[in-house]
mmCIF file of C-alpha atoms in Angstrom:
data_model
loop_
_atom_site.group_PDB
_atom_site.id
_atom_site.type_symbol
_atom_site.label_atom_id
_atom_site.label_comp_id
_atom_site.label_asym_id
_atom_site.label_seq_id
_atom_site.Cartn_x
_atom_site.Cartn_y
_atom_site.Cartn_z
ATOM 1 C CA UNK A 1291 -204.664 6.027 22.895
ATOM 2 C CA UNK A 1292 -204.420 2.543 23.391
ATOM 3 C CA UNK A 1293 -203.823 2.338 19.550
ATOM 4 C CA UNK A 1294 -201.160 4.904 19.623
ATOM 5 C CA UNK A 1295 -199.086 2.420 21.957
ATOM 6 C CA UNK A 1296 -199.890 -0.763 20.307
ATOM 7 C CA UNK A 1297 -198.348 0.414 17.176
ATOM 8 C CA UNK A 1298 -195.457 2.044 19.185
ATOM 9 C CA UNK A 1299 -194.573 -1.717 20.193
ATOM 10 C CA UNK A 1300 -194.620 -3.229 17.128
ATOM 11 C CA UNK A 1301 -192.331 -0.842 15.693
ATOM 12 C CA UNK A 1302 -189.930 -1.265 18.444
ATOM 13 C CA UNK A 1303 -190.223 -5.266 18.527
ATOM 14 C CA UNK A 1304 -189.480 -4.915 14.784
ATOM 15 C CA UNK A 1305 -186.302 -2.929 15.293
ATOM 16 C CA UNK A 1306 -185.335 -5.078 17.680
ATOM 17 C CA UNK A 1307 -185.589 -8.023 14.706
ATOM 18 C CA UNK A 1308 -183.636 -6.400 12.432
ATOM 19 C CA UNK A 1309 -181.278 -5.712 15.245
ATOM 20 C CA UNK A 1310 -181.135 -9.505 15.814
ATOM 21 C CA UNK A 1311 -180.850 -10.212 12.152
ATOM 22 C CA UNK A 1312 -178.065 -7.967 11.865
ATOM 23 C CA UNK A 1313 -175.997 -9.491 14.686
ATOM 24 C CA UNK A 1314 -176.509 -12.794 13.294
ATOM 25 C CA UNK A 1315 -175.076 -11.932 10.027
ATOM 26 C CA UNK A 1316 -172.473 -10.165 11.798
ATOM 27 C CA UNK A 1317 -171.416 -13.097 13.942
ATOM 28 C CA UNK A 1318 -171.435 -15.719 11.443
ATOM 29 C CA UNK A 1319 -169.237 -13.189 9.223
ATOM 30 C CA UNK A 1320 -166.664 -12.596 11.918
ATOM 31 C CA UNK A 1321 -166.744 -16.570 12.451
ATOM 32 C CA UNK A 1322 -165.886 -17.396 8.906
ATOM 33 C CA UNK A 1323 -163.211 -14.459 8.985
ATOM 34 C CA UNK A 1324 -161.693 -16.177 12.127
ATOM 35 C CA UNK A 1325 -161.719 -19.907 10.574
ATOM 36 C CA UNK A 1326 -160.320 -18.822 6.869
ATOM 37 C CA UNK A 1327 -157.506 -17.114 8.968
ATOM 38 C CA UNK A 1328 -156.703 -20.300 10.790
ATOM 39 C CA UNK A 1329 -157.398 -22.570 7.917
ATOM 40 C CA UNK A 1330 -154.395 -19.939 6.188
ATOM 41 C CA UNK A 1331 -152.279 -20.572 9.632
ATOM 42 C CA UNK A 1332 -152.789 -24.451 8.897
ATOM 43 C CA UNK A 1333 -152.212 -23.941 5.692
ATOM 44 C CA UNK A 1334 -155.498 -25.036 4.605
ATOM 45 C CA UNK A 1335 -155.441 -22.845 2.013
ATOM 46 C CA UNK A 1336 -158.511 -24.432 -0.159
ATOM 47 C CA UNK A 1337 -160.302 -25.029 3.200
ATOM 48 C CA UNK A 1338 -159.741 -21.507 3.973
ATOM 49 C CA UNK A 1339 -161.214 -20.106 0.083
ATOM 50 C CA UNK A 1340 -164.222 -21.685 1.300
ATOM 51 C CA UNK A 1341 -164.630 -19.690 4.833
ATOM 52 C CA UNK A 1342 -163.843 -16.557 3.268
ATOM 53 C CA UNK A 1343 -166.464 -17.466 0.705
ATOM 54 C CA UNK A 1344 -168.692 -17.815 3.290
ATOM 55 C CA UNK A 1345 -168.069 -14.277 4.551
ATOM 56 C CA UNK A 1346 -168.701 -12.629 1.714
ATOM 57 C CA UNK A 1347 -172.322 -14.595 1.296
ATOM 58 C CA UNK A 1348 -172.944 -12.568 4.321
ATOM 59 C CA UNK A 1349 -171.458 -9.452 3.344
ATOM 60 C CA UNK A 1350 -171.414 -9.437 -0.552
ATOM 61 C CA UNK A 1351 -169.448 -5.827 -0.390
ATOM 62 C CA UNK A 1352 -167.448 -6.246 2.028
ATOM 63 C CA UNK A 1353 -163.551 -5.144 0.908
ATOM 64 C CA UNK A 1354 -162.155 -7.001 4.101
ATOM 65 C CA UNK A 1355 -163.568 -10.438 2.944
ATOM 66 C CA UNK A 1356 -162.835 -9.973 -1.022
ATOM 67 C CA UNK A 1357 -159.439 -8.705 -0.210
ATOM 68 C CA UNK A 1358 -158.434 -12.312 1.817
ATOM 69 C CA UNK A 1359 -160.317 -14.018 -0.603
ATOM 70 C CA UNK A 1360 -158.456 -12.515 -3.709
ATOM 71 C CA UNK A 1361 -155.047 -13.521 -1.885
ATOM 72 C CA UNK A 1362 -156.039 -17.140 -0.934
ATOM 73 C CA UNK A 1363 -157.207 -17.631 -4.663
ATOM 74 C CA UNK A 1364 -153.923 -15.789 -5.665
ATOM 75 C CA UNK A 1365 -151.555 -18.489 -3.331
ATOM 76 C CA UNK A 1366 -153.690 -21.438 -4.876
ATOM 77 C CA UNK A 1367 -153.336 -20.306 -8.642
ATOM 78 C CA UNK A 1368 -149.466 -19.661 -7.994
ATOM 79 C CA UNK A 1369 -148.710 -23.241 -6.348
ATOM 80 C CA UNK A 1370 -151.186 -24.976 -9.301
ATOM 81 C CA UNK A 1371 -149.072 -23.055 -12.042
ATOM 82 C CA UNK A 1372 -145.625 -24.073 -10.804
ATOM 83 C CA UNK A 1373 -147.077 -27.750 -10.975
ATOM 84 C CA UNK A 1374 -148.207 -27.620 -14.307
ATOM 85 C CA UNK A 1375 -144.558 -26.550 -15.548
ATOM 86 C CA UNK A 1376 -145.650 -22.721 -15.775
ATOM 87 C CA UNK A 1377 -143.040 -20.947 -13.941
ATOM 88 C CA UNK A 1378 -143.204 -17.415 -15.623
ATOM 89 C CA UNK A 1379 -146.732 -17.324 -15.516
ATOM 90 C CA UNK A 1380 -146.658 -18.540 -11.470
ATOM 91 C CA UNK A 1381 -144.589 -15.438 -10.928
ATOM 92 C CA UNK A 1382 -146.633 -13.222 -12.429
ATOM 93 C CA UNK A 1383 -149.526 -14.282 -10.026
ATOM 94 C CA UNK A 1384 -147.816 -14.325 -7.023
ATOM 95 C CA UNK A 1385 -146.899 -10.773 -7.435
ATOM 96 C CA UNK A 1386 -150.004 -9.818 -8.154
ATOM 97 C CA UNK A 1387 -151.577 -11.297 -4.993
ATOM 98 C CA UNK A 1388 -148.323 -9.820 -3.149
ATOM 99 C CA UNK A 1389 -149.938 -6.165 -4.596
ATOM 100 C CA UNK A 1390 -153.410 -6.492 -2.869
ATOM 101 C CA UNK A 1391 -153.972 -3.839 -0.343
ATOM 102 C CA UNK A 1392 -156.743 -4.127 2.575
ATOM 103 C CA UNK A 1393 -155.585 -8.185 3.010
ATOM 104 C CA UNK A 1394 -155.105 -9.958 5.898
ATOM 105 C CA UNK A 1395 -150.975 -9.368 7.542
ATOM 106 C CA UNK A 1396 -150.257 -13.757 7.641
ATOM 107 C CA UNK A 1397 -151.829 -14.090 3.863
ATOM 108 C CA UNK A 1398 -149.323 -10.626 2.572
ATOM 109 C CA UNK A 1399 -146.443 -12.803 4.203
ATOM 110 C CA UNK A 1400 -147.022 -16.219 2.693
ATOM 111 C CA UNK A 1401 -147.233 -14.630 -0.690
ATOM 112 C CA UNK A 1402 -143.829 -13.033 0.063
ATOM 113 C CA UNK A 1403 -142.560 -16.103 0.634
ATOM 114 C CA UNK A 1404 -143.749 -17.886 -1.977
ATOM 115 C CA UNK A 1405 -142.585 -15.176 -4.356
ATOM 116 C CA UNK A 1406 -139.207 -15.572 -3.352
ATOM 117 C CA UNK A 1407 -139.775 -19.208 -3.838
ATOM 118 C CA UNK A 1408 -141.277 -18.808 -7.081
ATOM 119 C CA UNK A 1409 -138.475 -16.045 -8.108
ATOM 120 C CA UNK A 1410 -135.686 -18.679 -7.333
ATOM 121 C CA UNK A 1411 -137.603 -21.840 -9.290
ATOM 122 C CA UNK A 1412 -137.846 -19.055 -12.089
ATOM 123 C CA UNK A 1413 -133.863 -18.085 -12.048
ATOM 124 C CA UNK A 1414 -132.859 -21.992 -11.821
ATOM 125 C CA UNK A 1415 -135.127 -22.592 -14.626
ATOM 126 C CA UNK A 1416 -134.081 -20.005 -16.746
ATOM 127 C CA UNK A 1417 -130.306 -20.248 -15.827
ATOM 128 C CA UNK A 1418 -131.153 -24.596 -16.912
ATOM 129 C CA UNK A 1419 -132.773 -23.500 -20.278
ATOM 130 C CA UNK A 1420 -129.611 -21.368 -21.160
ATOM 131 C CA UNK A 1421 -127.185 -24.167 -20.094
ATOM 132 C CA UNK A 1422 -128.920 -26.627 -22.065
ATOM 133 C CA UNK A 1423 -129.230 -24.570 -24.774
ATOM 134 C CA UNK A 1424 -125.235 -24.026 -25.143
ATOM 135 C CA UNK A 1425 -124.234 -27.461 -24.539
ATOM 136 C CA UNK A 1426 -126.526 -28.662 -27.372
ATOM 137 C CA UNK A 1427 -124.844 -26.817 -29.443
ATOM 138 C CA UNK A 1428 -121.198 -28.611 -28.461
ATOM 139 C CA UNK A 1429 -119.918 -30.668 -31.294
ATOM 140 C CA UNK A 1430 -116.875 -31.967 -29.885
ATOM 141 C CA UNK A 1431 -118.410 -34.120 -27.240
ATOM 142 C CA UNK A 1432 -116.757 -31.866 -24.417
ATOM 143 C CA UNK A 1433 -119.454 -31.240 -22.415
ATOM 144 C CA UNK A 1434 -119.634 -29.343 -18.770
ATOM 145 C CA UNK A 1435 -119.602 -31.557 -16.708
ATOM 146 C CA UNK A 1436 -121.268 -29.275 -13.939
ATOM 147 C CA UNK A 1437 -124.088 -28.919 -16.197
ATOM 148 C CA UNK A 1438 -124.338 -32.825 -16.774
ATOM 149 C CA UNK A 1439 -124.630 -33.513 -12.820
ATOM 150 C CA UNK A 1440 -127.227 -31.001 -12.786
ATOM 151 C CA UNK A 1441 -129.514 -32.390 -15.201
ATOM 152 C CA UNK A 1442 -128.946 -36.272 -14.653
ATOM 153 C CA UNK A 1443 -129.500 -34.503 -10.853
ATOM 154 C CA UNK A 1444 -132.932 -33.565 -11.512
ATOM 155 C CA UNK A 1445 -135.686 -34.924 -9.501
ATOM 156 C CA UNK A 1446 -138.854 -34.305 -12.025
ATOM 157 C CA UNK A 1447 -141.351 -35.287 -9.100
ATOM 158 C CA UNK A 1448 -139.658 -32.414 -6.437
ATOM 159 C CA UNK A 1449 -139.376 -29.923 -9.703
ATOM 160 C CA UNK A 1450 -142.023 -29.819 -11.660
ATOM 161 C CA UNK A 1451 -141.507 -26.252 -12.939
ATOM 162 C CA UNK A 1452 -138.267 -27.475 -14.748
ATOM 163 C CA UNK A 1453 -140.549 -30.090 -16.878
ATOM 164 C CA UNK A 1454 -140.510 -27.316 -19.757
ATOM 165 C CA UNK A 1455 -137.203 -28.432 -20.242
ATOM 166 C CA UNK A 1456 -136.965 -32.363 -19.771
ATOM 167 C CA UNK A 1457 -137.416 -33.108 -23.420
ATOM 168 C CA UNK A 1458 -134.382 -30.863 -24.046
ATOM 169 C CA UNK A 1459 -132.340 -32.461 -20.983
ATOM 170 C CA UNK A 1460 -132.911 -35.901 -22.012
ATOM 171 C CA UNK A 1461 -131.898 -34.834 -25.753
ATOM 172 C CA UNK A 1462 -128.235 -33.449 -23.759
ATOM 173 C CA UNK A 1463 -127.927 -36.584 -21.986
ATOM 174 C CA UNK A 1464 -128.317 -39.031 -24.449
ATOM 175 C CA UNK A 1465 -126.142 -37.058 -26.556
ATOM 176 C CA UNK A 1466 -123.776 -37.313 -23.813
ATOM 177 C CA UNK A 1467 -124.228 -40.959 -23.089
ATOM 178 C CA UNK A 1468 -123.393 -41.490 -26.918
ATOM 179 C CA UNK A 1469 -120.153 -39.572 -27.178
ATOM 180 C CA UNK A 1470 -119.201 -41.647 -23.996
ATOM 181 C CA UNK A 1471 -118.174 -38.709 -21.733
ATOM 182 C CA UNK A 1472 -116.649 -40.013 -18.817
ATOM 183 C CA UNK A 1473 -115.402 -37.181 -15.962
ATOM 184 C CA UNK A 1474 -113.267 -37.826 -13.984
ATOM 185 C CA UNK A 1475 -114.471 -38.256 -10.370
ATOM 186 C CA UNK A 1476 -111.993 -38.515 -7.195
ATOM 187 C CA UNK A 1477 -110.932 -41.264 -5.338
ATOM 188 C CA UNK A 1478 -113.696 -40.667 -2.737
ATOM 189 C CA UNK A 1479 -116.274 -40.278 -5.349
ATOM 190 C CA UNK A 1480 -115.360 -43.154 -6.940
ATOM 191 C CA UNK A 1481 -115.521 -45.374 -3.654
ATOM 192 C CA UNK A 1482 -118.942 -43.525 -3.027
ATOM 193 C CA UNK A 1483 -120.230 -44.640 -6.865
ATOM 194 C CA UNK A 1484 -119.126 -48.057 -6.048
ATOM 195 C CA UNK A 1485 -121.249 -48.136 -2.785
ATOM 196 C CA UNK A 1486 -124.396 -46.389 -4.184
ATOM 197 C CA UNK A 1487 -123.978 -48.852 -7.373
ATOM 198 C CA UNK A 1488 -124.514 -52.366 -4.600
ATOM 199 C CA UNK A 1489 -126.960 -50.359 -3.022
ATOM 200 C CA UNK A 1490 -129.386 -50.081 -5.856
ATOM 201 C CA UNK A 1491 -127.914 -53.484 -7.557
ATOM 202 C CA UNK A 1492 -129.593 -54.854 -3.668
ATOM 203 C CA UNK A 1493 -132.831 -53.216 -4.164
ATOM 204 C CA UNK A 1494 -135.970 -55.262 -6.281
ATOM 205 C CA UNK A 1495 -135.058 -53.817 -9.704
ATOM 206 C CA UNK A 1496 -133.664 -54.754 -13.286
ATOM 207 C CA UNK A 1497 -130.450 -53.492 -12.439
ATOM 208 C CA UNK A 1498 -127.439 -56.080 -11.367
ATOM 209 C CA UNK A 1499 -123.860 -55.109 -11.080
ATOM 210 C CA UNK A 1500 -122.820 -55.407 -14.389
ATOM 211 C CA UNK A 1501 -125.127 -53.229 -16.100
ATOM 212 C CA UNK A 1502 -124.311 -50.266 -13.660
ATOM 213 C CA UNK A 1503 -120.773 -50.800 -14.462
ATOM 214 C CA UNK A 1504 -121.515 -49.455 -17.505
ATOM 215 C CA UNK A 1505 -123.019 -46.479 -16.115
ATOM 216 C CA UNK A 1506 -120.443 -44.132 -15.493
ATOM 217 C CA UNK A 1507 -119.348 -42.809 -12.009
ATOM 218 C CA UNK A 1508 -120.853 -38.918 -12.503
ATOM 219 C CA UNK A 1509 -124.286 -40.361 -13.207
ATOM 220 C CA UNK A 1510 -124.206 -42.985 -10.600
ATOM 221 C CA UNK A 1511 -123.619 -39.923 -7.898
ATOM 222 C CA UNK A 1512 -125.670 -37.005 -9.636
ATOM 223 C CA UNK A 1513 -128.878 -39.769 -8.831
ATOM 224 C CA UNK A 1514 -128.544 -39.316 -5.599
ATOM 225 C CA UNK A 1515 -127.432 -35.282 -5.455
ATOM 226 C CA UNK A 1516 -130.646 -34.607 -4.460
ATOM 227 C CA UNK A 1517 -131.370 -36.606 -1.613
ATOM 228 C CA UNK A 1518 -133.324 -39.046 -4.266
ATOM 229 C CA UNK A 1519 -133.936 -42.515 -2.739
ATOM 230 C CA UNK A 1520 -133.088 -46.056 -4.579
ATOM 231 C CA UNK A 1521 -136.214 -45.843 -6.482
ATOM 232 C CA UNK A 1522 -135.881 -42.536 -7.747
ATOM 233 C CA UNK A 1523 -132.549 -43.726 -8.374
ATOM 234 C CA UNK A 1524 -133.431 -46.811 -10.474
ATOM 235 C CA UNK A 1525 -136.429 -44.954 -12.592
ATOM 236 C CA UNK A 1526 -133.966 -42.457 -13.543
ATOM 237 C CA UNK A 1527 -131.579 -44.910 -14.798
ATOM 238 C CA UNK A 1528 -134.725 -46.767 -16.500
ATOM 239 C CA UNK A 1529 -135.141 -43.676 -18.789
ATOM 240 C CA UNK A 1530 -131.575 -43.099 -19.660
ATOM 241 C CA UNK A 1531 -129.863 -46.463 -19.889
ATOM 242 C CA UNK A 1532 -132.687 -49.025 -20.257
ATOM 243 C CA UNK A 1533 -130.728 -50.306 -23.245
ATOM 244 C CA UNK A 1534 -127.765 -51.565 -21.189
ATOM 245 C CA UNK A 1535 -130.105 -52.981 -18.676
ATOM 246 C CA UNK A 1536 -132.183 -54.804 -21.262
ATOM 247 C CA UNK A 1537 -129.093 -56.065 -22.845
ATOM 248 C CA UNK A 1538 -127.188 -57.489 -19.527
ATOM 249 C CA UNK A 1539 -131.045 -59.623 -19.546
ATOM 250 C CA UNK A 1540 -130.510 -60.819 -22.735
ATOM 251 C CA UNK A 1541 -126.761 -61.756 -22.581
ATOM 252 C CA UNK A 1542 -127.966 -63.487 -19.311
ATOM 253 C CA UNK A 1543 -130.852 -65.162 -20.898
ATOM 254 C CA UNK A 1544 -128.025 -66.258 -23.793
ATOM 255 C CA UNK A 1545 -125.662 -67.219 -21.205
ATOM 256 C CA UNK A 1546 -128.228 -69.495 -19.275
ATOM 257 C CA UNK A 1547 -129.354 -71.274 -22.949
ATOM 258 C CA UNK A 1548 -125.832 -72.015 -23.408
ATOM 259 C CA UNK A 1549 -125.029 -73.588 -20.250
ATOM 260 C CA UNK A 1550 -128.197 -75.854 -20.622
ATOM 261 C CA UNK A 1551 -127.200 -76.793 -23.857
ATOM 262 C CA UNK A 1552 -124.071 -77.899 -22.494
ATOM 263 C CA UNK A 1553 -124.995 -79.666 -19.880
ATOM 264 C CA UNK A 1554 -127.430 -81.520 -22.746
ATOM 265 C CA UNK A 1555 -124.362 -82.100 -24.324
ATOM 266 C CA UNK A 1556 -122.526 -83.783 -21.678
ATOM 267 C CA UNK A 1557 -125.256 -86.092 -20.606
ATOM 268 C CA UNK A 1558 -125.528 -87.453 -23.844
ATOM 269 C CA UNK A 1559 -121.783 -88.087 -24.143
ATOM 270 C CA UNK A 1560 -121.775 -89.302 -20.995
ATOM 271 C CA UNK A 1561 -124.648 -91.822 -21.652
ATOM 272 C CA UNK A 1562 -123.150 -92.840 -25.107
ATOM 273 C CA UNK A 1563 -119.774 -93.367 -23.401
ATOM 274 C CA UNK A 1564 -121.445 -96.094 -21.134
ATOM 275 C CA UNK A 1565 -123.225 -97.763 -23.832
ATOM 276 C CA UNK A 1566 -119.762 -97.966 -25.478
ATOM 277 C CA UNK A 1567 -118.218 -99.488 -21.765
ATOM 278 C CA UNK A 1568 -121.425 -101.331 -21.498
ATOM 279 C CA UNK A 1569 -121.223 -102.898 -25.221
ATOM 280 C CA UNK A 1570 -117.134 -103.775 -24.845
ATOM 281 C CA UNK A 1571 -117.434 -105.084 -21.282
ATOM 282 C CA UNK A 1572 -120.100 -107.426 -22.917
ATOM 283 C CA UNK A 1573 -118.541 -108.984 -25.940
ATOM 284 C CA UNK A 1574 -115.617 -108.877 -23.509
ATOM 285 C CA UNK A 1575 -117.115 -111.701 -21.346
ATOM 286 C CA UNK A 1576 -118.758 -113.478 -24.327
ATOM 287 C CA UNK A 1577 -115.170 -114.304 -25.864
ATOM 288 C CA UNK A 1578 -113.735 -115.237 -22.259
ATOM 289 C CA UNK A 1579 -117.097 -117.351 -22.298
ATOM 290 C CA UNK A 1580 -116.327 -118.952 -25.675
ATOM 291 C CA UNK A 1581 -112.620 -119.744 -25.053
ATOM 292 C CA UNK A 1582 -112.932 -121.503 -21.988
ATOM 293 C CA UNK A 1583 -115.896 -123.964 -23.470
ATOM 294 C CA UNK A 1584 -112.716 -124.051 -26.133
ATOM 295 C CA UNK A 1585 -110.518 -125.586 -23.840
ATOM 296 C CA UNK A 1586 -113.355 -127.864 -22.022
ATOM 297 C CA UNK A 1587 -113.859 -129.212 -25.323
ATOM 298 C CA UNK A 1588 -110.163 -130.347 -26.475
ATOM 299 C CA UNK A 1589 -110.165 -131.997 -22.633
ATOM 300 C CA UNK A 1590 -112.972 -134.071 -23.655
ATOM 301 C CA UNK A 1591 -112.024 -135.119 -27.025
ATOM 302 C CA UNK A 1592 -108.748 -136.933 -24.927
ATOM 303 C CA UNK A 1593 -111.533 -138.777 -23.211
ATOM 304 C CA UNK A 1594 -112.928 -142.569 -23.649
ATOM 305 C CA UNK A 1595 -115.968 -142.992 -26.108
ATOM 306 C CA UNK A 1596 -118.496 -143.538 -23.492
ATOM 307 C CA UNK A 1597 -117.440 -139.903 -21.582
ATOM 308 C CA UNK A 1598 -117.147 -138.317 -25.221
ATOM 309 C CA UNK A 1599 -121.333 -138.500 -25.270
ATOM 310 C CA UNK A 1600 -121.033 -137.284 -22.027
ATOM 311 C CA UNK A 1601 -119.268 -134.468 -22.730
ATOM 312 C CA UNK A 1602 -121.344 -133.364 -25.465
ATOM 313 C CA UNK A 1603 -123.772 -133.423 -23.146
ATOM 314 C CA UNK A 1604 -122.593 -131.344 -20.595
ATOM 315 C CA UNK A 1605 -121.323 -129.353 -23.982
ATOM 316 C CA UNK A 1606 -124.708 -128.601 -24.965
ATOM 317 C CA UNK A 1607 -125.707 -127.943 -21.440
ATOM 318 C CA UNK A 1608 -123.201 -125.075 -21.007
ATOM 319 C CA UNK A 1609 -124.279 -123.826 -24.386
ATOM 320 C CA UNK A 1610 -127.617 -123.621 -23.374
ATOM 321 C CA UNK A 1611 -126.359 -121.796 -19.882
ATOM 322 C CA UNK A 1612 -124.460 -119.515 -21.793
ATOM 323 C CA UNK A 1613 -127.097 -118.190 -24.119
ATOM 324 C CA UNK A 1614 -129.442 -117.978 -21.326
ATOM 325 C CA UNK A 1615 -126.837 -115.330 -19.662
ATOM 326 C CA UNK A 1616 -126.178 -113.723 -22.820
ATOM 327 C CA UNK A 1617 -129.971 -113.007 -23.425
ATOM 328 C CA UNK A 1618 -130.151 -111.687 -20.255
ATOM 329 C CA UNK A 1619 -127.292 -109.846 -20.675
ATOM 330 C CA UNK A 1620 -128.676 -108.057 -23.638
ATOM 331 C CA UNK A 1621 -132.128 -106.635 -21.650
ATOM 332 C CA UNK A 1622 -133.781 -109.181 -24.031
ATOM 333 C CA UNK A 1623 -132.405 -107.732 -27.023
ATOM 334 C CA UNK A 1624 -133.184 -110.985 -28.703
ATOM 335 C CA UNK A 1625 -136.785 -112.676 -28.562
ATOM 336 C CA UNK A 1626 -135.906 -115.879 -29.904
ATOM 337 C CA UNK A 1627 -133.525 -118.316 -29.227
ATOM 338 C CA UNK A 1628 -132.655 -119.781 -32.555
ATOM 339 C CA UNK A 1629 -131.824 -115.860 -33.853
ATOM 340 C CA UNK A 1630 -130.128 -115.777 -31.034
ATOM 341 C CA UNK A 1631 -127.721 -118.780 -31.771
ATOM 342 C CA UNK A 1632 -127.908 -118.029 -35.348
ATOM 343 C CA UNK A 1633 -126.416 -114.231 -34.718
ATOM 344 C CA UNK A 1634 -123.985 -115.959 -32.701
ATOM 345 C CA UNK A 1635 -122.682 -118.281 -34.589
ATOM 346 C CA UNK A 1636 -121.804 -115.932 -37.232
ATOM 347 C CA UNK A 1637 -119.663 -113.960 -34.425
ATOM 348 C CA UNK A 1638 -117.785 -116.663 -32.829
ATOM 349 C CA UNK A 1639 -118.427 -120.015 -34.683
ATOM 350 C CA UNK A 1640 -118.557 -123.274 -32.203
ATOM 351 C CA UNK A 1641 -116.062 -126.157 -32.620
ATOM 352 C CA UNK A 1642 -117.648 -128.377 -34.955
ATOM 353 C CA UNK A 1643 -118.116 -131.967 -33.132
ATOM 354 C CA UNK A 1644 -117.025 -135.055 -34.865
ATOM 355 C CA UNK A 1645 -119.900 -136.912 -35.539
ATOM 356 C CA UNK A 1646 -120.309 -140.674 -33.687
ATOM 357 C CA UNK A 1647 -119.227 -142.253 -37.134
ATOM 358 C CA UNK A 1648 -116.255 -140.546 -37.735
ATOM 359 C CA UNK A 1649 -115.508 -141.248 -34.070
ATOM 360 C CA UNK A 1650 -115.729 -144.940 -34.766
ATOM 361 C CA UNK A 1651 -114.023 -144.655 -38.141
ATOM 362 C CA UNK A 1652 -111.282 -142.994 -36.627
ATOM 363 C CA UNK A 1653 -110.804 -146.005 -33.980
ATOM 364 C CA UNK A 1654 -111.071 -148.696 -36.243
ATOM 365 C CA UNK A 1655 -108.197 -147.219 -38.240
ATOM 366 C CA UNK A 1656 -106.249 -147.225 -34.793
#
């Protein structure tokens, strides 16, 4: 009897286990269900792949669980496509994931959404593509200039399902560039070109003044059509006119090489000039030097025999003075003395003195 019981309690302490099991699976089920839906609210979407993965660990069959997991996975696939450039394949999964039944109301609505986000990317890109397309084909040079602003408008970052096509833009807008289309912008637009051109000639770039005056006035405004800031601004012009900015550098460069040179120049006029002053100011003075010893000397030939040795004294005293000043005068241009007087005779010969016998010769014929 007693046996009869026993066994009677451990068959009801073991339904009570499984019981217990069960409710644990149960409640750490419903928990992931509850955080994968609020990860989705947050729009945690990865986060939220990773709860509803955890549901299904606990309930492998469960439709509930696949179904949110197959949208989450379906909202992720469609928002990696569109980055990678793959628009019509982005809106094929998205309307797929729109399509799954037994799925959670918020996830069925942010597919919706994104469809219809993914449905206009695909019309813009396809309407861009056509565009392009036709004005390739232009011959003329007489391109639309709406379809211009709209690809020199193009913010690659913010549109990444248009990169397809940027090969093909950049092909229409160098093409452009070349024939030199110029539209015509108003008066307003044109004041609003000149602002936006000092605006990004202010910011730390390449780009000065006068190589976004050759940009024209359409391009200048299309970089900023789409709320793009100066750095957008100035990578954009980087891939289309890089040659004019790299030019305006050069011709700067030139510019600066010339005005050195001239300033080279004009020192070394200058400095010849005042060796020229310097050099006529000198032999200036020597000749004023020599013509006053000149007229000292016919004084003292008028003078009595005993001043006349004198004089030559005071002659050769003077002399020596005056190459003394000359050598100085010359920053010691001349080492020795005798070259010195030697040099300078040659220039301006001395007065040759009548020697003491011819003095007295000429006397005793008196």
């Amino acid at each position: 009897m007693k046996s009869g019981k026993h066994r009677v309690s451990l068959l009801i302490l073991l339904c009570l286990m499984v019981v217990g099991l069960a409710g644990c699976h149960n409640k750490a089920y419903s928990q992931s269900i509850e955080k994968g839906l609020n990860a989705v609210a947050e729009n945690k979407y990865q986060k939220a792949l990773t709860y509803f993965d955890n549901a299904l660990a606990q309930k492998p069959k469960d439709e509930k669980a696949q179904a949110y997991r197959d949208q989450t996975q379906a909202y992720l696939t469609t928002t990696s496509e569109l980055k990678a450039g793959k628009v019509k394949t982005a809106l094929t999964t998205v309307d797929k994931g729109v399509k799954i039944t037994n799925g959670a109301t918020s996830l069925t609505n942010k597919l919706k959404q994104l469809k219809v986000t993914v449905t206009s990317d695909y019309q813009e890109y396809q309407q861009l593509s056509d565009d392009v397309k036709a004005q390739l084909k232009v011959k003329n040079g007489n391109y639309s200039a709406d379809v211009l602003k709209r690809c020199a408008a193009i913010n690659w970052d913010k549109k990444p399902y248009l990169k397809p096509l940027k090969a093909k833009v950049k092909q229409l807008l160098t093409a452009a560039k070349k024939a030199k289309t110029n539209m015509k912008v108003s008066a307003a637009e044109a004041k609003r070109a000149a602002a936006l051109r000092r605006k990004i000639a202010a910011a730390k770039n390449k780009w000065n003044m006068a190589a976004l005056d050759d940009v024209p006035d359409w391009f200048i405004l299309a970089l900023f059509a789409d709320d793009s800031d100066v750095d957008d601004a100035a990578e954009e012009l980087d891939d289309e006119y890089a040659d004019q900015a790299d030019d305006n550098d050069d011709t700067n460069d030139t510019d600066a090489d010339s005005a050195d040179d001239d300033w080279s120049d004009q020192d070394t006029d200058s400095n010849d000039d005042t060796d020229d002053d310097s050099d006529t100011n000198s032999d200036a003075d020597s000749d004023s030097d020599y013509s006053e010893d000149d007229d000292d000397e016919d004084s003292n030939r008028d003078d009595a025999d005993d001043s006349e040795t004198q004089s030559d004294d005071d002659y050769d005293d003077d002399t020596d003075s005056e190459s003394d000043a000359d050598d100085y005068d010359t920053d010691d241009q001349y080492d020795d003395d005798d070259d010195y007087d030697d040099a300078e005779s040659l220039l301006n010969p001395a007065p040759v003195q009548p020697s003491v016998a011819d003095r007295l010769f000429a006397s005793a014929s008196c």
